[in-house]
Amino acid sequence: MVYYFIALIAFLIDQGTKYLIATRLEIAEQIPVIGNFFLITSSRNTGAAFSILENQRWLLIIITIVVVVGIVWYMQKVRRNGQKLMPVALSLVLGGAVGNFLDRAWTGEVVDFLQFNFGSYTFPIFNIADTCIVIGVALIILDTLLEVQREKKQRNTQQEENV
C-alpha cells in the first residue's frame, strides 16, 4: 500500500505544479530561477518525451494504459518477494505516467515548465512527472545491477560450499 501512496504523492506534486503553471503563466512566459541556467518556462507538449510522437494523442494514451497495467502487475509481483527498491522505482514511474496520462487524456497536451540551458544548448523542457519517470527508471536499472551482483555472489558462495 505504501508504494501506491508514493505514486499518489508524485502524482499530486506533478498535478499541483502543472496547475500553478497553467493558471498563472502565459505560454512561453519565463521566470528566471538561476540566471539563464534554470528557468520556469510555461510550455505545452502534444507528444511524449522530447516531443516524439507529436499529436499522437490516442496512441500515447493506449501505450500509457498498457504501461500502467504492466507496472501495477509487476509491482504486486516484486512486492511479494520482499524487494524494496524496485517497488519504489515502479511507484515513481507509475505516479509520473499517470500524471502525464491525465493531462494528455484531458487536454491533449502536457504542461512542461522546467527549462535548463547549458550555454547555447537548451535541454527539452520537462515537468515533475518526467522527473519521476527518469528517477524511477534509473532506480530500476540500479536495482537490476544490484540483483545481478547479488546472484553472482550467491553462485560463488554455493560453488565454494560444494568444493
Backbone as a printed PyTorch tensor [residue, N CA C, xyz], in Angstrom:
tensor([[[  0.8220,  -1.2050,   0.0000],
         [  0.0000,   0.0000,   0.0000],
         [  0.8610,   1.2620,   0.0000]],

        [[  2.0050,   1.2000,   0.6950],
         [  2.8740,   2.3720,   0.7740],
         [  3.3740,   2.7820,  -0.6140]],

        [[  3.5230,   1.7990,  -1.4930],
         [  4.0380,   2.1100,  -2.8260],
         [  3.0020,   2.8810,  -3.6560]],

        [[  1.7450,   2.5750,  -3.4580],
         [  0.7110,   3.3550,  -4.1520],
         [  0.6100,   4.7620,  -3.5560]],

        [[  0.9300,   4.8820,  -2.2770],
         [  0.9520,   6.1990,  -1.6450],
         [  2.0880,   7.0490,  -2.2370]],

        [[  3.2420,   6.4340,  -2.4550],
         [  4.3600,   7.1450,  -3.0980],
         [  3.9350,   7.6120,  -4.4960]],

        [[  3.2770,   6.7340,  -5.2350],
         [  2.7990,   7.1050,  -6.5800],
         [  1.7910,   8.2540,  -6.4930]],

        [[  0.9230,   8.2040,  -5.4970],
         [ -0.0710,   9.2690,  -5.3190],
         [  0.6020,  10.6070,  -5.0000]],

        [[  1.6170,  10.5860,  -4.1310],
         [  2.3400,  11.8170,  -3.7930],
         [  3.0080,  12.3940,  -5.0520]],

        [[  3.6670,  11.5380,  -5.8330],
         [  4.3070,  12.0070,  -7.0730],
         [  3.2580,  12.6160,  -8.0060]],

        [[  2.1290,  11.9460,  -8.1350],
         [  1.0440,  12.4260,  -8.9950],
         [  0.5210,  13.7850,  -8.5180]],

        [[  0.3020,  13.9210,  -7.2110],
         [ -0.2560,  15.1780,  -6.6800],
         [  0.7280,  16.3430,  -6.8270]],

        [[  2.0100,  16.0930,  -6.5730],
         [  3.0110,  17.1640,  -6.7520],
         [  3.0450,  17.5800,  -8.2200]],

        [[  3.0280,  16.5900,  -9.1110],
         [  3.0400,  16.8870, -10.5480],
         [  1.8170,  17.7090, -10.9460]],

        [[  0.6560,  17.2650, -10.5340],
         [ -0.5680,  17.9640, -10.9340],
         [ -0.6470,  19.3620, -10.3110]],

        [[ -0.2030,  19.4950,  -9.0670],
         [ -0.2200,  20.8000,  -8.4050],
         [  0.6870,  21.8030,  -9.0970]],

        [[  1.8930,  21.3660,  -9.4460],
         [  2.8200,  22.2940, -10.1160],
         [  2.3200,  22.6510, -11.5140]],

        [[  1.7570,  21.6810, -12.2000],
         [  1.2290,  21.9660, -13.5430],
         [  0.0460,  22.9440, -13.4570]],

        [[ -0.7820,  22.7810, -12.4390],
         [ -1.9200,  23.6880, -12.2680],
         [ -1.4340,  25.1220, -12.0500]],

        [[ -0.4190,  25.2690, -11.1940],
         [  0.1260,  26.6120, -10.9460],
         [  0.6690,  27.2360, -12.2260]],

        [[  1.4090,  26.4600, -12.9920],
         [  1.9830,  26.9860, -14.2390],
         [  0.8710,  27.3440, -15.2290]],

        [[ -0.0860,  26.4560, -15.4050],
         [ -1.1440,  26.6730, -16.4010],
         [ -2.0570,  27.8420, -16.0440]],

        [[ -2.2430,  28.1010, -14.7590],
         [ -3.1700,  29.1670, -14.3550],
         [ -2.4930,  30.5030, -14.0690]],

        [[ -1.1800,  30.5090, -13.8880],
         [ -0.5020,  31.7540, -13.5070],
         [  0.4360,  32.3160, -14.5670]],

        [[  0.8000,  31.4930, -15.5530],
         [  1.7320,  31.9630, -16.5750],
         [  1.1110,  31.8240, -17.9620]],

        [[  1.4450,  32.7560, -18.8400],
         [  1.0700,  32.6430, -20.2440],
         [  2.0410,  31.6680, -20.8990]],

        [[  1.6230,  31.0340, -21.9820],
         [  2.5260,  30.1290, -22.6940],
         [  3.7410,  30.9250, -23.1770]],

        [[  4.9200,  30.3540, -22.9340],
         [  6.2330,  30.9220, -23.2740],
         [  6.7080,  31.9600, -22.2590]],

        [[  5.8910,  32.3010, -21.2900],
         [  6.3400,  33.2170, -20.2350],
         [  7.4050,  32.5260, -19.3870]],

        [[  8.4090,  33.2800, -18.9910],
         [  9.5320,  32.7060, -18.2610],
         [  9.7830,  33.4250, -16.9450]],

        [[ 10.2460,  32.6420, -15.9630],
         [ 10.6940,  33.1820, -14.6920],
         [ 12.1010,  32.6370, -14.4410]],

        [[ 13.1250,  33.5050, -14.4640],
         [ 14.4730,  33.0100, -14.1780],
         [ 14.5900,  32.5790, -12.7150]],

        [[ 15.1440,  31.3880, -12.4850],
         [ 15.3540,  30.8880, -11.1310],
         [ 16.8240,  30.9970, -10.7770]],

        [[ 17.6890,  30.5080, -11.6670],
         [ 19.1390,  30.6520, -11.5230],
         [ 19.6510,  31.2540, -12.8320]],

        [[ 19.6110,  32.5610, -12.9080],
         [ 20.0650,  33.2670, -14.1040],
         [ 19.4240,  32.7010, -15.3590]],

        [[ 20.2510,  32.4550, -16.3810],
         [ 19.7680,  31.8600, -17.6190],
         [ 19.9460,  30.3460, -17.6210]],

        [[ 20.5180,  29.7910, -16.5260],
         [ 20.7370,  28.3440, -16.4550],
         [ 19.4370,  27.5960, -16.1840]],

        [[ 18.6550,  28.0450, -15.2100],
         [ 17.4100,  27.3660, -14.8470],
         [ 16.2650,  28.3640, -14.8690]],

        [[ 15.2830,  28.0900, -15.7270],
         [ 14.1220,  28.9590, -15.8710],
         [ 12.8360,  28.1600, -15.7310]],

        [[ 11.8180,  28.7870, -15.1730],
         [ 10.4740,  28.2330, -15.2430],
         [  9.8730,  28.8100, -16.5190]],

        [[  9.5500,  27.9460, -17.4610],
         [  9.0270,  28.3640, -18.7550],
         [  7.7340,  27.6090, -19.0400]],

        [[  6.6500,  28.3150, -19.1910],
         [  5.3650,  27.6740, -19.4840],
         [  5.3630,  27.1750, -20.9210]],

        [[  5.1840,  25.8570, -21.0620],
         [  5.2200,  25.2440, -22.3780],
         [  4.1940,  24.1160, -22.4440]],

        [[  3.7590,  23.7700, -23.6320],
         [  2.8470,  22.6400, -23.8170],
         [  3.4750,  21.6710, -24.8050]],

        [[  3.2490,  20.3660, -24.5690],
         [  3.8150,  19.3120, -25.4030],
         [  2.6910,  18.3650, -25.8030]],

        [[  2.4640,  18.2040, -27.0980],
         [  1.4230,  17.2890, -27.5770],
         [  1.9860,  15.9120, -27.8830]],

        [[  3.2770,  15.7200, -27.5670],
         [  3.8990,  14.4210, -27.8100],
         [  4.3760,  13.7930, -26.5170]],

        [[  5.2660,  12.8260, -26.6490],
         [  5.8670,  12.1720, -25.4910],
         [  7.1760,  12.8950, -25.1730]],

        [[  8.0690,  12.2480, -24.4410],
         [  9.3380,  12.8470, -24.0730],
         [ 10.0650,  13.3610, -25.3090]],

        [[ 10.6760,  14.5260, -25.1790],
         [ 11.4270,  15.1770, -26.2560],
         [ 10.5450,  15.4280, -27.4830]],

        [[  9.2360,  15.5450, -27.2490],
         [  8.2570,  15.8370, -28.3040],
         [  8.1500,  14.7590, -29.3720]],

        [[  8.5780,  13.5330, -29.0630],
         [  8.4010,  12.4670, -30.0490],
         [  6.9260,  12.0870, -30.1010]],

        [[  6.4950,  11.5730, -31.2330],
         [  5.0990,  11.1680, -31.4640],
         [  4.1280,  12.3190, -31.2240]],

        [[  4.4970,  13.5130, -31.7040],
         [  3.6040,  14.6550, -31.5290],
         [  2.2550,  14.4060, -32.1770]],

        [[  1.2210,  14.8920, -31.5250],
         [ -0.1670,  14.7970, -31.9890],
         [ -0.6330,  13.3480, -32.1910]],

        [[ -0.0530,  12.4330, -31.4700],
         [ -0.4770,  11.0250, -31.4910],
         [ -1.1800,  10.7180, -30.1650]],

        [[ -2.1340,  11.5600, -29.8160],
         [ -2.7940,  11.5010, -28.5170],
         [ -3.2970,  10.1030, -28.1580]],

        [[ -4.0680,   9.4730, -29.0370],
         [ -4.6780,   8.1720, -28.7120],
         [ -3.6460,   7.0660, -28.6320]],

        [[ -2.6420,   7.1320, -29.4810],
         [ -1.5710,   6.1380, -29.4070],
         [ -0.8550,   6.2520, -28.0630]],

        [[ -0.5490,   7.4730, -27.6390],
         [  0.1260,   7.6780, -26.3600],
         [ -0.7580,   7.2610, -25.1860]],

        [[ -2.0580,   7.4960, -25.2880],
         [ -2.9840,   7.0740, -24.2240],
         [ -3.0150,   5.5530, -24.1170]],

        [[ -3.0990,   4.8800, -25.2610],
         [ -3.1250,   3.4050, -25.2510],
         [ -1.8110,   2.8600, -24.6990]],

        [[ -0.6900,   3.4190, -25.1530],
         [  0.6220,   2.9660, -24.6500],
         [  0.6970,   3.1640, -23.1330]],

        [[  0.2410,   4.3100, -22.6670],
         [  0.3010,   4.5930, -21.2240],
         [ -0.5630,   3.6270, -20.4290]],

        [[ -1.7500,   3.3110, -20.9360],
         [ -2.6270,   2.3520, -20.2300],
         [ -1.9320,   0.9940, -20.1210]],

        [[ -1.3290,   0.5440, -21.2060],
         [ -0.6190,  -0.7480, -21.1890],
         [  0.5370,  -0.6970, -20.1920]],

        [[  1.2930,   0.3980, -20.2070],
         [  2.4360,   0.5420, -19.2940],
         [  1.9610,   0.5620, -17.8370]],

        [[  0.9040,   1.3180, -17.5580],
         [  0.3980,   1.4090, -16.1730],
         [ -0.0760,   0.0430, -15.6760]],

        [[ -0.8000,  -0.6810, -16.5120],
         [ -1.2560,  -2.0280, -16.1210],
         [ -0.0450,  -2.9320, -15.8560]],

        [[  0.9510,  -2.8510, -16.7200],
         [  2.1610,  -3.6470, -16.5370],
         [  2.9080,  -3.2790, -15.2560]],

        [[  2.9790,  -2.0000, -14.9550],
         [  3.6620,  -1.5480, -13.7330],
         [  2.9340,  -2.0620, -12.4910]],

        [[  1.6110,  -1.9330, -12.4790],
         [  0.8340,  -2.3870, -11.3130],
         [  1.0150,  -3.9040, -11.1260]],

        [[  0.9300,  -4.6560, -12.2210],
         [  1.1040,  -6.1070, -12.1380],
         [  2.4950,  -6.4470, -11.6050]],

        [[  3.5370,  -5.8190, -12.1640],
         [  4.9050,  -6.1430, -11.7530],
         [  5.1820,  -5.6600, -10.3260]],

        [[  4.6020,  -4.5240,  -9.9400],
         [  4.7980,  -4.0230,  -8.5820],
         [  4.2160,  -5.0150,  -7.5700]],

        [[  3.0650,  -5.5950,  -7.8670],
         [  2.4870,  -6.6100,  -6.9750],
         [  3.4010,  -7.8250,  -6.8720]],

        [[  3.9740,  -8.2160,  -7.9860],
         [  4.8490,  -9.3990,  -8.0220],
         [  6.1130,  -9.1770,  -7.1940]],

        [[  6.8070,  -8.0620,  -7.3990],
         [  8.0800,  -7.8360,  -6.6900],
         [  7.8460,  -7.4870,  -5.2210]],

        [[  6.7250,  -6.8910,  -4.9140],
         [  6.3970,  -6.5570,  -3.5290],
         [  6.2640,  -7.8360,  -2.6860]],

        [[  5.6740,  -8.8580,  -3.2620],
         [  5.5110, -10.1410,  -2.5540],
         [  6.8530, -10.8180,  -2.3080]],

        [[  7.8490, -10.5150,  -3.1450],
         [  9.1760, -11.1180,  -2.9860],
         [ 10.0050, -10.4070,  -1.9180]],

        [[  9.4420,  -9.3710,  -1.3070],
         [ 10.1650,  -8.6670,  -0.2440],
         [ 11.1420,  -7.6240,  -0.7370]],

        [[ 11.1070,  -7.3170,  -2.0240],
         [ 12.0030,  -6.3010,  -2.5590],
         [ 11.5240,  -4.9210,  -2.1360]],

        [[ 12.4620,  -3.9850,  -1.9540],
         [ 12.1120,  -2.6260,  -1.5260],
         [ 12.3850,  -1.5820,  -2.6220]],

        [[ 13.5730,  -1.6430,  -3.2200],
         [ 13.9640,  -0.6010,  -4.1780],
         [ 13.1170,  -0.6490,  -5.4510]],

        [[ 12.8970,  -1.8470,  -5.9830],
         [ 12.1430,  -1.9620,  -7.2340],
         [ 10.7150,  -1.4220,  -7.0960]],

        [[  9.9750,  -1.7500,  -6.0230],
         [  8.6250,  -1.1690,  -5.9120],
         [  8.6300,   0.3530,  -5.7760]],

        [[  9.6320,   0.9200,  -5.0950],
         [  9.7300,   2.3880,  -5.0050],
         [  9.9550,   2.9690,  -6.3940]],

        [[ 10.8620,   2.3500,  -7.1470],
         [ 11.1350,   2.8100,  -8.5120],
         [  9.8770,   2.7490,  -9.3700]],

        [[  9.1720,   1.6320,  -9.2800],
         [  7.9380,   1.4720, -10.0620],
         [  6.8690,   2.4710,  -9.6230]],

        [[  6.8430,   2.7980,  -8.3310],
         [  5.8890,   3.7980,  -7.8260],
         [  6.1310,   5.1560,  -8.4610]],

        [[  7.4000,   5.5360,  -8.5670],
         [  7.7220,   6.8300,  -9.1880],
         [  7.3300,   6.8460, -10.6640]],

        [[  7.6100,   5.7520, -11.3620],
         [  7.2360,   5.6730, -12.7790],
         [  5.7130,   5.7120, -12.9100]],

        [[  5.0240,   5.0050, -12.0240],
         [  3.5590,   4.9810, -12.0550],
         [  2.9720,   6.3810, -11.8210]],

        [[  3.4490,   7.0730, -10.7860],
         [  2.9530,   8.4230, -10.4960],
         [  3.1890,   9.3730, -11.6600]],

        [[  4.3680,   9.2970, -12.2540],
         [  4.6860,  10.1560, -13.3940],
         [  3.8570,   9.8150, -14.6230]],

        [[  3.7140,   8.5230, -14.8870],
         [  2.9500,   8.0990, -16.0660],
         [  1.4830,   8.5230, -15.9460]],

        [[  0.9190,   8.3490, -14.7660],
         [ -0.4940,   8.7310, -14.5790],
         [ -0.6520,  10.2540, -14.6670]],

        [[  0.3370,  11.0020, -14.1470],
         [  0.2860,  12.4620, -14.2270],
         [  0.2490,  12.9560, -15.6660]],

        [[  1.1350,  12.4470, -16.4920],
         [  1.1420,  12.8730, -17.8980],
         [ -0.0610,  12.3060, -18.6510]],

        [[ -0.4880,  11.0860, -18.2620],
         [ -1.6690,  10.4800, -18.8900],
         [ -2.9060,  11.3530, -18.6870]],

        [[ -3.0930,  11.8180, -17.4600],
         [ -4.2690,  12.6390, -17.1620],
         [ -4.2770,  13.9120, -18.0110]],

        [[ -3.1320,  14.5820, -18.1070],
         [ -3.0470,  15.7930, -18.9490],
         [ -3.4010,  15.4770, -20.3950]],

        [[ -2.7900,  14.3990, -20.8920],
         [ -2.9680,  14.0320, -22.2980],
         [ -4.4210,  13.6560, -22.5810]],

        [[ -5.0340,  12.9010, -21.6790],
         [ -6.4220,  12.4820, -21.8790],
         [ -7.3740,  13.6680, -21.7430]],

        [[ -7.0740,  14.5800, -20.8150],
         [ -7.9730,  15.6950, -20.5110],
         [ -7.8850,  16.8120, -21.5450]],

        [[ -6.6510,  17.2070, -21.8910],
         [ -6.4810,  18.3770, -22.7620],
         [ -5.7590,  18.0790, -24.0790]],

        [[ -5.1840,  16.9000, -24.2040],
         [ -4.4570,  16.5740, -25.4280],
         [ -3.0270,  17.0730, -25.4260]],

        [[ -2.6000,  17.6710, -24.3250],
         [ -1.2290,  18.1730, -24.2240],
         [ -0.7690,  18.0980, -22.7710]],

        [[  0.5470,  18.0980, -22.5970],
         [  1.1500,  18.0210, -21.2750],
         [  1.7910,  19.3700, -20.9560]],

        [[  1.6000,  19.8390, -19.7230],
         [  2.2110,  21.0960, -19.2930],
         [  3.6500,  20.8180, -18.8730]],

        [[  4.5970,  21.4650, -19.5370],
         [  6.0190,  21.3680, -19.1910],
         [  6.4870,  22.7400, -18.7310]],

        [[  7.4820,  22.7660, -17.8430],
         [  7.9050,  24.0840, -17.3350],
         [  9.3250,  24.1590, -16.7900]],

        [[ 10.0330,  23.0560, -16.6720],
         [ 11.4010,  23.0950, -16.1420],
         [ 12.3710,  23.1770, -17.3200]],

        [[ 13.0530,  24.3110, -17.4250],
         [ 13.9660,  24.5260, -18.5460],
         [ 15.3800,  24.7510, -18.0310]],

        [[ 16.3270,  24.0020, -18.5920],
         [ 17.7420,  24.1660, -18.2510],
         [ 18.5240,  24.4950, -19.5110]],

        [[ 19.3720,  25.5050, -19.4030],
         [ 20.2310,  25.9110, -20.5130],
         [ 21.6860,  25.6440, -20.1430]],

        [[ 22.3970,  25.0330, -21.0620],
         [ 23.8230,  24.7740, -20.8860],
         [ 24.5460,  25.5420, -21.9930]],

        [[ 24.8850,  26.7870, -21.6990],
         [ 25.4670,  27.6470, -22.7280],
         [ 24.4150,  27.9440, -23.7790]],

        [[ 24.7150,  27.5820, -25.0240],
         [ 23.7520,  27.8350, -26.1010],
         [ 22.7820,  26.6690, -26.2840]],

        [[ 23.0010,  25.5590, -25.5540],
         [ 22.1160,  24.4000, -25.6720],
         [ 20.9900,  24.4580, -24.6390]],

        [[ 19.7560,  24.2910, -25.0910],
         [ 18.5960,  24.2350, -24.2040],
         [ 18.0880,  22.8030, -24.1660]],

        [[ 18.1280,  22.2070, -22.9530],
         [ 17.5970,  20.8560, -22.7800],
         [ 16.0820,  20.9270, -22.9440]],

        [[ 15.4530,  19.9030, -23.5580],
         [ 13.9860,  19.9530, -23.7230],
         [ 13.2760,  20.2140, -22.3960]],

        [[ 12.2860,  21.0920, -22.4420],
         [ 11.5410,  21.4740, -21.2440],
         [ 10.7420,  20.2640, -20.7490]],

        [[ 10.7210,  20.0590, -19.4350],
         [ 10.0480,  18.8940, -18.8740],
         [  9.2710,  19.2880, -17.6190]],

        [[  8.7030,  18.2820, -16.9280],
         [  7.8730,  18.5590, -15.7460],
         [  8.2100,  17.5690, -14.6280]],

        [[  7.4800,  17.6360, -13.5350],
         [  7.7250,  16.7600, -12.3880],
         [  7.4420,  15.2970, -12.7520]],

        [[  6.4050,  15.0300, -13.5390],
         [  6.0970,  13.6560, -13.9500],
         [  7.2750,  13.0570, -14.7060]],

        [[  7.8490,  13.8180, -15.6330],
         [  9.0190,  13.3400, -16.3800],
         [ 10.1760,  13.0490, -15.4270]],

        [[ 10.3590,  13.9280, -14.4450],
         [ 11.4330,  13.7510, -13.4640],
         [ 11.2270,  12.4570, -12.6740]],

        [[  9.9940,  12.2040, -12.2470],
         [  9.6930,  10.9690, -11.5070],
         [  9.9570,   9.7370, -12.3690]],

        [[  9.5740,   9.8010, -13.6360],
         [  9.7840,   8.6640, -14.5410],
         [ 11.2810,   8.4030, -14.7120]],

        [[ 12.0640,   9.4470, -14.9230],
         [ 13.5090,   9.2770, -15.1290],
         [ 14.1780,   8.7260, -13.8620]],

        [[ 13.8210,   9.2790, -12.6980],
         [ 14.4010,   8.7780, -11.4420],
         [ 13.9750,   7.3230, -11.2280]],

        [[ 12.7130,   7.0180, -11.4950],
         [ 12.2320,   5.6430, -11.3470],
         [ 12.9750,   4.6810, -12.2540]],

        [[ 13.1760,   5.0520, -13.4990],
         [ 13.9060,   4.1840, -14.4380],
         [ 15.3610,   4.0190, -13.9860]],

        [[ 15.9710,   5.0870, -13.5010],
         [ 17.3530,   4.9860, -13.0010],
         [ 17.4140,   4.0110, -11.8150]],

        [[ 16.4200,   4.0710, -10.9380],
         [ 16.3740,   3.1450,  -9.7950],
         [ 16.1270,   1.7050, -10.2550]],

        [[ 15.3360,   1.5240, -11.2980],
         [ 15.1130,   0.1710, -11.8470],
         [ 16.4320,  -0.3930, -12.3710]],

        [[ 17.1840,   0.4360, -13.0850],
         [ 18.4940,  -0.0050, -13.5990],
         [ 19.4260,  -0.3330, -12.4350]],

        [[ 19.4490,   0.5360, -11.4230],
         [ 20.3030,   0.2860, -10.2500],
         [ 19.9050,  -1.0120,  -9.5540]],

        [[ 18.6140,  -1.2300,  -9.3510],
         [ 18.1480,  -2.4540,  -8.7050],
         [ 18.5240,  -3.6820,  -9.5250]],

        [[ 18.4060,  -3.5910, -10.8340],
         [ 18.7650,  -4.7140, -11.7050],
         [ 20.2510,  -5.0270, -11.5860]],

        [[ 21.0900,  -3.9960, -11.5880],
         [ 22.5370,  -4.2070, -11.4430],
         [ 22.8680,  -4.8150, -10.0810]],

        [[ 22.2180,  -4.3410,  -9.0280],
         [ 22.4520,  -4.8900,  -7.6920],
         [ 21.9910,  -6.3390,  -7.6070]],

        [[ 20.8930,  -6.6720,  -8.2690],
         [ 20.3850,  -8.0440,  -8.2740],
         [ 21.3580,  -8.9700,  -9.0060]],

        [[ 21.9130,  -8.5270, -10.1140],
         [ 22.9080,  -9.3290, -10.8380],
         [ 24.1060,  -9.5940,  -9.9420]],

        [[ 24.5350,  -8.5670,  -9.2290],
         [ 25.6790,  -8.7120,  -8.3240],
         [ 25.3470,  -9.6770,  -7.1740]],

        [[ 24.1460,  -9.5850,  -6.6130],
         [ 23.7300, -10.4980,  -5.5340],
         [ 23.6890, -11.9430,  -6.0160]],

        [[ 23.1570, -12.1630,  -7.2290],
         [ 23.0910, -13.5220,  -7.7870],
         [ 24.4910, -14.0790,  -8.0320]],

        [[ 25.3770, -13.2290,  -8.5190],
         [ 26.7570, -13.6600,  -8.7860],
         [ 27.4370, -14.0520,  -7.4680]],

        [[ 27.2400, -13.2350,  -6.4470],
         [ 27.8270, -13.5110,  -5.1290],
         [ 27.2670, -14.8070,  -4.5570]],

        [[ 25.9750, -15.0130,  -4.7290],
         [ 25.3160, -16.2220,  -4.2250],
         [ 25.8450, -17.4690,  -4.9380]],

        [[ 26.0470, -17.3820,  -6.2580],
         [ 26.6040, -18.5080,  -7.0130],
         [ 28.0090, -18.8390,  -6.5420]],

        [[ 28.8220, -17.7960,  -6.3230],
         [ 30.1970, -18.0210,  -5.8530],
         [ 30.1980, -18.6900,  -4.4840]],

        [[ 29.2990, -18.2740,  -3.6120],
         [ 29.2050, -18.8650,  -2.2730],
         [ 28.8060, -20.3340,  -2.3690]],

        [[ 27.8510, -20.6570,  -3.2360],
         [ 27.4110, -22.0480,  -3.4140],
         [ 28.5260, -22.9170,  -3.9830]],

        [[ 29.2980, -22.3470,  -4.9280],
         [ 30.4130, -23.1000,  -5.5080],
         [ 31.4870, -23.3690,  -4.4560]],

        [[ 31.7420, -22.3940,  -3.5860],
         [ 32.7440, -22.5750,  -2.5270],
         [ 32.2890, -23.6340,  -1.5250]],

        [[ 30.9850, -23.6770,  -1.2550],
         [ 30.4570, -24.6770,  -0.3150],
         [ 30.5200, -26.0860,  -0.8930]],

        [[ 30.3950, -26.2020,  -2.2160],
         [ 30.4230, -27.5100,  -2.8750],
         [ 31.8400, -28.0520,  -3.0460]],

        [[ 32.8570, -27.2080,  -2.9040],
         [ 34.2460, -27.6620,  -3.0980],
         [ 34.7590, -28.3490,  -1.8600]]])
